[in-house]
Short mmCIF file of C-alpha atoms in Angstrom, two decimals:
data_model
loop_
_atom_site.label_atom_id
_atom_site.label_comp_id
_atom_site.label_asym_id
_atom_site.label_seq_id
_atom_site.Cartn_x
_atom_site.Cartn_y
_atom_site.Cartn_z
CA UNK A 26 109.63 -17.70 3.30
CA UNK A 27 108.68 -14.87 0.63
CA UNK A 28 109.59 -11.43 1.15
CA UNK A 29 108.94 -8.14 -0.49
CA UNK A 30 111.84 -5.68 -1.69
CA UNK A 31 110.93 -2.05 -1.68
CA UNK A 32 113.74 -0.45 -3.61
CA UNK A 33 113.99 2.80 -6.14
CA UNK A 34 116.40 3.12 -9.07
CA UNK A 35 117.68 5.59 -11.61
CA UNK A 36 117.20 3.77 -14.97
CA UNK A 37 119.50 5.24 -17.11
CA UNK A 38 122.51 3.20 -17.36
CA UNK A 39 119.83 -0.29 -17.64
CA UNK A 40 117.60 -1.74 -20.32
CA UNK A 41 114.92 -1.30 -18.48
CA UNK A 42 113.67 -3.49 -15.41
CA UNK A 43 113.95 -7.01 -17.10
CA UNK A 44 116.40 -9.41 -17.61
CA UNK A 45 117.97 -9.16 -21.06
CA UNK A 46 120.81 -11.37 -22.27
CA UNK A 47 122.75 -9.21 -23.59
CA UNK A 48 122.41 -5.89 -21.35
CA UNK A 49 122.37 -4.81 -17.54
CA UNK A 50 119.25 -4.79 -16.17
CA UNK A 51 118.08 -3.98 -12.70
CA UNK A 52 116.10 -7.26 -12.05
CA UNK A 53 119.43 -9.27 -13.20
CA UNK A 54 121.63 -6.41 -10.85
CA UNK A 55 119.73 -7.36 -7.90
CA UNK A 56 119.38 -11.01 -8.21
CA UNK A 57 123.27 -11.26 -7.98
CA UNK A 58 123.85 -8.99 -5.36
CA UNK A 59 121.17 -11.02 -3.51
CA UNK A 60 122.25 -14.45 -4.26
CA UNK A 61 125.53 -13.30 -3.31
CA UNK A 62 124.78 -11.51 -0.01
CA UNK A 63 122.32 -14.70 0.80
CA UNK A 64 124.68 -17.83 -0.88
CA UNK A 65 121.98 -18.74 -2.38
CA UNK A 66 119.94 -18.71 -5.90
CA UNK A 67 117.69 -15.32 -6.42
CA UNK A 68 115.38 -14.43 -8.69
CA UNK A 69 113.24 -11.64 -7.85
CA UNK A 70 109.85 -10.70 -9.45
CA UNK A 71 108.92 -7.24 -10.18
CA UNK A 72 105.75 -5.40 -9.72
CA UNK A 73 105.80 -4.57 -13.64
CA UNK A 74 108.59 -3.92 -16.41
CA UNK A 75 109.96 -0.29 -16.65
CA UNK A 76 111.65 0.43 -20.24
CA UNK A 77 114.83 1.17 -21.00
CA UNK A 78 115.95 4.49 -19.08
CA UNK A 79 112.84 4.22 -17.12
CA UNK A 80 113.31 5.48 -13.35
CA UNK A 81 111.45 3.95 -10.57
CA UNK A 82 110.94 6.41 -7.11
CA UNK A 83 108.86 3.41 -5.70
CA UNK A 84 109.20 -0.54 -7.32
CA UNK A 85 108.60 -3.54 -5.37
CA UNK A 86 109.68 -7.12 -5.81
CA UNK A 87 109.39 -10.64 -4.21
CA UNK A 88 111.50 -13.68 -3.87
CA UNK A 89 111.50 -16.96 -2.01
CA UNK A 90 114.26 -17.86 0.52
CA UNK A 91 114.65 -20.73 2.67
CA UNK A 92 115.40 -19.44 5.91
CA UNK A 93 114.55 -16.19 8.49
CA UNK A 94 117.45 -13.08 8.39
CA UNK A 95 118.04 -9.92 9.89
CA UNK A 96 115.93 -7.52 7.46
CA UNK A 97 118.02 -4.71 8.53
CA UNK A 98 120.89 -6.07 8.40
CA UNK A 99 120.43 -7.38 5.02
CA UNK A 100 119.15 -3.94 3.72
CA UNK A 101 122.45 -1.91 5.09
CA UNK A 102 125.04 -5.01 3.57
CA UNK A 103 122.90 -5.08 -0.07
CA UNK A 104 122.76 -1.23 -0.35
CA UNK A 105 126.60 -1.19 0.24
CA UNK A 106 126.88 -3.91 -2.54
CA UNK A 107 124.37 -2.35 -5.01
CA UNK A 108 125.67 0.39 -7.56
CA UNK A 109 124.99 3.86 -6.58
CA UNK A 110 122.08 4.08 -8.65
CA UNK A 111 120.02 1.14 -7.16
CA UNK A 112 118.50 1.49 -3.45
CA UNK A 113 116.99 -0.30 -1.33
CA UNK A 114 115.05 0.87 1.44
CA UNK A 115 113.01 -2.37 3.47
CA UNK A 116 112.47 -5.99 3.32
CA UNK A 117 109.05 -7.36 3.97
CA UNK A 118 108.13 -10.70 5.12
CA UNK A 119 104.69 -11.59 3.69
CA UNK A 120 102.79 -14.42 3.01
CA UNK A 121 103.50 -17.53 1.10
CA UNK A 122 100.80 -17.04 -1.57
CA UNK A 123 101.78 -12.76 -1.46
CA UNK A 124 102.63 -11.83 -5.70
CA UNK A 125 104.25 -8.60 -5.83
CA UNK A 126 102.56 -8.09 -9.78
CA UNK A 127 99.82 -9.88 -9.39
CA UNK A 128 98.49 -8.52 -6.17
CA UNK A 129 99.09 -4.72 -7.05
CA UNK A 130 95.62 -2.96 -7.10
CA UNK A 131 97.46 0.52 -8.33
CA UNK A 132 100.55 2.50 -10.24
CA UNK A 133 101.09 5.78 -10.17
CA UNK A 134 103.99 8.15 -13.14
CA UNK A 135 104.45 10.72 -13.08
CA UNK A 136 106.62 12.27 -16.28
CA UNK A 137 108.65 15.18 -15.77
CA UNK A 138 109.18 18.29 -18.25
CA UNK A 139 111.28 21.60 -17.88
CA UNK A 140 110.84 24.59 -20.20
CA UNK A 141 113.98 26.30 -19.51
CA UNK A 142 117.36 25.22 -20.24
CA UNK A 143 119.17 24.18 -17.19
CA UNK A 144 122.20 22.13 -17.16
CA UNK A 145 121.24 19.70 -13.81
CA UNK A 146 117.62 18.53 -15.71
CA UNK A 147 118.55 16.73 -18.30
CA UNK A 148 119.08 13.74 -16.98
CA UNK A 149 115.68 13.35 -14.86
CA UNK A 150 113.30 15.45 -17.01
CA UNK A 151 112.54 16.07 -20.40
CA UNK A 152 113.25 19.67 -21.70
CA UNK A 153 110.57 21.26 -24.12
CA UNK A 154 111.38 24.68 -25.00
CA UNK A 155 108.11 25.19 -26.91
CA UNK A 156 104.83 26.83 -25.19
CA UNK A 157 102.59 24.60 -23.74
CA UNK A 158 98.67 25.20 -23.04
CA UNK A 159 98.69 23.38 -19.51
CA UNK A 160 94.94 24.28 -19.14
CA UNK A 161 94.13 22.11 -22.61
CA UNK A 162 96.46 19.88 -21.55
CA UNK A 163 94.65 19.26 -18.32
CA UNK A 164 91.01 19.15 -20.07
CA UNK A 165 91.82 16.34 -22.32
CA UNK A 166 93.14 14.29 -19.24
CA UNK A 167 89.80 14.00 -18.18
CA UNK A 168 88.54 12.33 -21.01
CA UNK A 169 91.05 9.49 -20.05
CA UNK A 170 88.32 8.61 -17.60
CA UNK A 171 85.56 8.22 -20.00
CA UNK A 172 87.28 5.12 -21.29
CA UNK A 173 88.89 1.87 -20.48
CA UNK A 174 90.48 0.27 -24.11
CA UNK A 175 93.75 2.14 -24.70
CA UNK A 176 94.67 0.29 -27.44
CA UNK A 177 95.66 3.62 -29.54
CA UNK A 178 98.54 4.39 -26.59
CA UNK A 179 99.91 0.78 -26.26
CA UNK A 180 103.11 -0.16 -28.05
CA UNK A 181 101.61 -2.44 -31.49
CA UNK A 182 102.97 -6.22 -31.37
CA UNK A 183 102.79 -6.62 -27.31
CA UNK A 184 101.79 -10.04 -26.19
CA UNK A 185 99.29 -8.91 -23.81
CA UNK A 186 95.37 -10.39 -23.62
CA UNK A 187 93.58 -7.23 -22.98
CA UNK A 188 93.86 -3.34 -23.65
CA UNK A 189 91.57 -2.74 -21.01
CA UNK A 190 93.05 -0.02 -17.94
CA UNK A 191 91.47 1.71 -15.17
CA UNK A 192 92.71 4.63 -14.95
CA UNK A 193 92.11 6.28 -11.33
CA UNK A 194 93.92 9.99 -11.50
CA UNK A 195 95.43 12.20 -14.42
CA UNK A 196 96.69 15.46 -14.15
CA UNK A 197 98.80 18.10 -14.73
CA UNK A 198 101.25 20.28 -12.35
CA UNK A 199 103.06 23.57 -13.27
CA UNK A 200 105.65 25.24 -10.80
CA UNK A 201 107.38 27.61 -12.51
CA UNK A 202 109.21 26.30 -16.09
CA UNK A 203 108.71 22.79 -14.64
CA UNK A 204 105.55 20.57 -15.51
CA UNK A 205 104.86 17.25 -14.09
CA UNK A 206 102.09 14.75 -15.27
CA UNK A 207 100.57 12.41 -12.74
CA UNK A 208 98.41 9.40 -13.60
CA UNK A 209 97.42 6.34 -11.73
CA UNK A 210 95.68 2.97 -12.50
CA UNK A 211 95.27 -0.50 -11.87
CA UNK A 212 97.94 -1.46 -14.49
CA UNK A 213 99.97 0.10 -17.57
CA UNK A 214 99.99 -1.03 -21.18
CA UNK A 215 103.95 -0.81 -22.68
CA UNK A 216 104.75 2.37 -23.33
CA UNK A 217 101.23 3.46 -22.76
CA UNK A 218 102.56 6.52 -20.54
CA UNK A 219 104.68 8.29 -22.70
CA UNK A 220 102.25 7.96 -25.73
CA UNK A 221 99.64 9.44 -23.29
CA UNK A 222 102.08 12.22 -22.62
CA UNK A 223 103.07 12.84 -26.23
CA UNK A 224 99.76 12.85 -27.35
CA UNK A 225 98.67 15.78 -24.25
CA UNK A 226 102.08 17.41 -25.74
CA UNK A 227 100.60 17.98 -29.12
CA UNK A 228 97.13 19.18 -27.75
CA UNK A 229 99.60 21.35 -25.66
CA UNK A 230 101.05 22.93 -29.04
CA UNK A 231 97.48 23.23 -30.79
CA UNK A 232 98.43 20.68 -33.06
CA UNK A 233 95.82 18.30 -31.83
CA UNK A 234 92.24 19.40 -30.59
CA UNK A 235 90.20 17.90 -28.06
CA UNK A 236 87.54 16.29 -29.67
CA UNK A 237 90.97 14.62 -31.97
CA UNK A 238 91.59 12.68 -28.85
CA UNK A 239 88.58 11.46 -28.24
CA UNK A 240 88.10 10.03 -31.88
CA UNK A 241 92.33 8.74 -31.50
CA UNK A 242 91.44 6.66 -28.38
CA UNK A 243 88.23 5.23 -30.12
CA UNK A 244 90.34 4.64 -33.10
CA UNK A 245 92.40 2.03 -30.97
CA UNK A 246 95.30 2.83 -33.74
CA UNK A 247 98.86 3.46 -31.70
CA UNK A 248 99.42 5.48 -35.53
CA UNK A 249 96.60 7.76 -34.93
CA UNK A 250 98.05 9.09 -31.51
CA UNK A 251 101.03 11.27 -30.64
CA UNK A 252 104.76 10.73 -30.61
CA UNK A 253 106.56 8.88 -27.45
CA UNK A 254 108.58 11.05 -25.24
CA UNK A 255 111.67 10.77 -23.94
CA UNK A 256 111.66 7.50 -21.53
CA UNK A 257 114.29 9.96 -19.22
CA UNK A 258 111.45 12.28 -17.83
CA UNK A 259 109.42 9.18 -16.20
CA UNK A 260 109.06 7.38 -13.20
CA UNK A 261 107.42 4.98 -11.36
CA UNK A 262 105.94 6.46 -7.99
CA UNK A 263 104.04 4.39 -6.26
CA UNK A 264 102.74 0.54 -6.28
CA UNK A 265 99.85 -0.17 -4.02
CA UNK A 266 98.96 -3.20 -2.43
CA UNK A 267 96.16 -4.22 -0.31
CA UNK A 268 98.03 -5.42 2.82
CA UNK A 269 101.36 -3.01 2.32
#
């Protein structure tokens, strides 16, 4: 049998979503609490890797187990096990062949930024005290859709085959001192979010213009874009599947 875990975490006290010798993780967190809670050998597979101090609102993951159990059950023991900063909210049974990273179609962050000191924020959102120009900010996000190779944005020496992304949605959100960027796509390079961010951040401050970006993504040079923000101001949202 292969099921699907639907689950959310706060990332701050793990290296990120992978196993990591050295380090907590959540994928190593909730492959012992599982194999525990289930006697037998876990080893659950993620819908993608979050960095270090990297929240997740929405993750998924699927493992193998031999036999039927009592999804409910299961959910209220493992939640009881789990640390306080792991959840998990449903078990799915789903088919044999069912990949919860391959199978994805979509992913949706959204990074968070406050404007005002505030002593609750910190934690969950990143706090830039310096005037932003939201309206810029939101112009350039549309050239995101003019392109696919995000090269510039993805962190340099990543084993991956292809730069290519399609992104679906990117905006901006202000309410008050708090801004929130949204984007969605069919998959994420490593730390392809934040530089995207930090690079909107600088057009933000007039540092960077809009016709800059354009010639930094056609660059495809991770040097030529903007500074990484804070990993502690994003999360993971939503993971879409086709039969989910």
């Amino acid at each position: 049998m292969r099921y699907f875990i639907e689950f959310a975490y706060n990332g701050k006290n793990y290296c990120g979503w992978q196993y990591q010798p050295h380090s907590p993780s959540v994928q190593e967190t909730l492959n012992k609490a599982l194999s525990t809670l289930l006697r037998a050998e876990i080893n659950v597979l993620g819908a993608g890797r979050t960095d270090t101090g990297v929240h997740a609102k929405q993750m998924y993951a699927h493992f193998d187990f031999e036999d039927n159990f009592d999804t409910e059950s299961i959910t209220l023991k493992l939640n009881a096990f789990l640390p306080k900063d792991i959840v998990v909210y449903r078990f799915i049974p789903v088919a044999n062949d069912a990949h919860a990273r391959f199978d994805a179609e979509s992913r949706t962050y959204e990074y968070h930024i406050h404007t005002y000191k505030d002593a609750f924020d910190n934690e969950g959102s990143w706090y830039n005290f310096r005037n932003l120009d939201v309206k810029s900010m939101n112009e350039a996000t549309q050239i995101l859709f003019e392109y696919t190779d995000f090269k510039c944005f993805s962190k340099t020496h990543t084993d991956v085959k292809t730069y290519i992304c399609d992104i679906k949605e990117a905006y901006w959100v202000q309410n008050g001192n708090k801004l929130i960027f949204t984007i969605s796509a069919d998959r994420f390079l490593r730390n392809m979010v934040r530089a995207i961010v930090g690079t909107l951040v600088t057009i933000g401050l007039g540092k960077m213009t809009i016709d800059e970006f354009r010639t930094v993504i056609e660059s495809r040079d991770r040097g030529n874009a903007g500074f990484s923000v804070p990993a502690h101001g994003l999360y993971l949202t939503k993971v879409i599947y086709p039969y989910l």
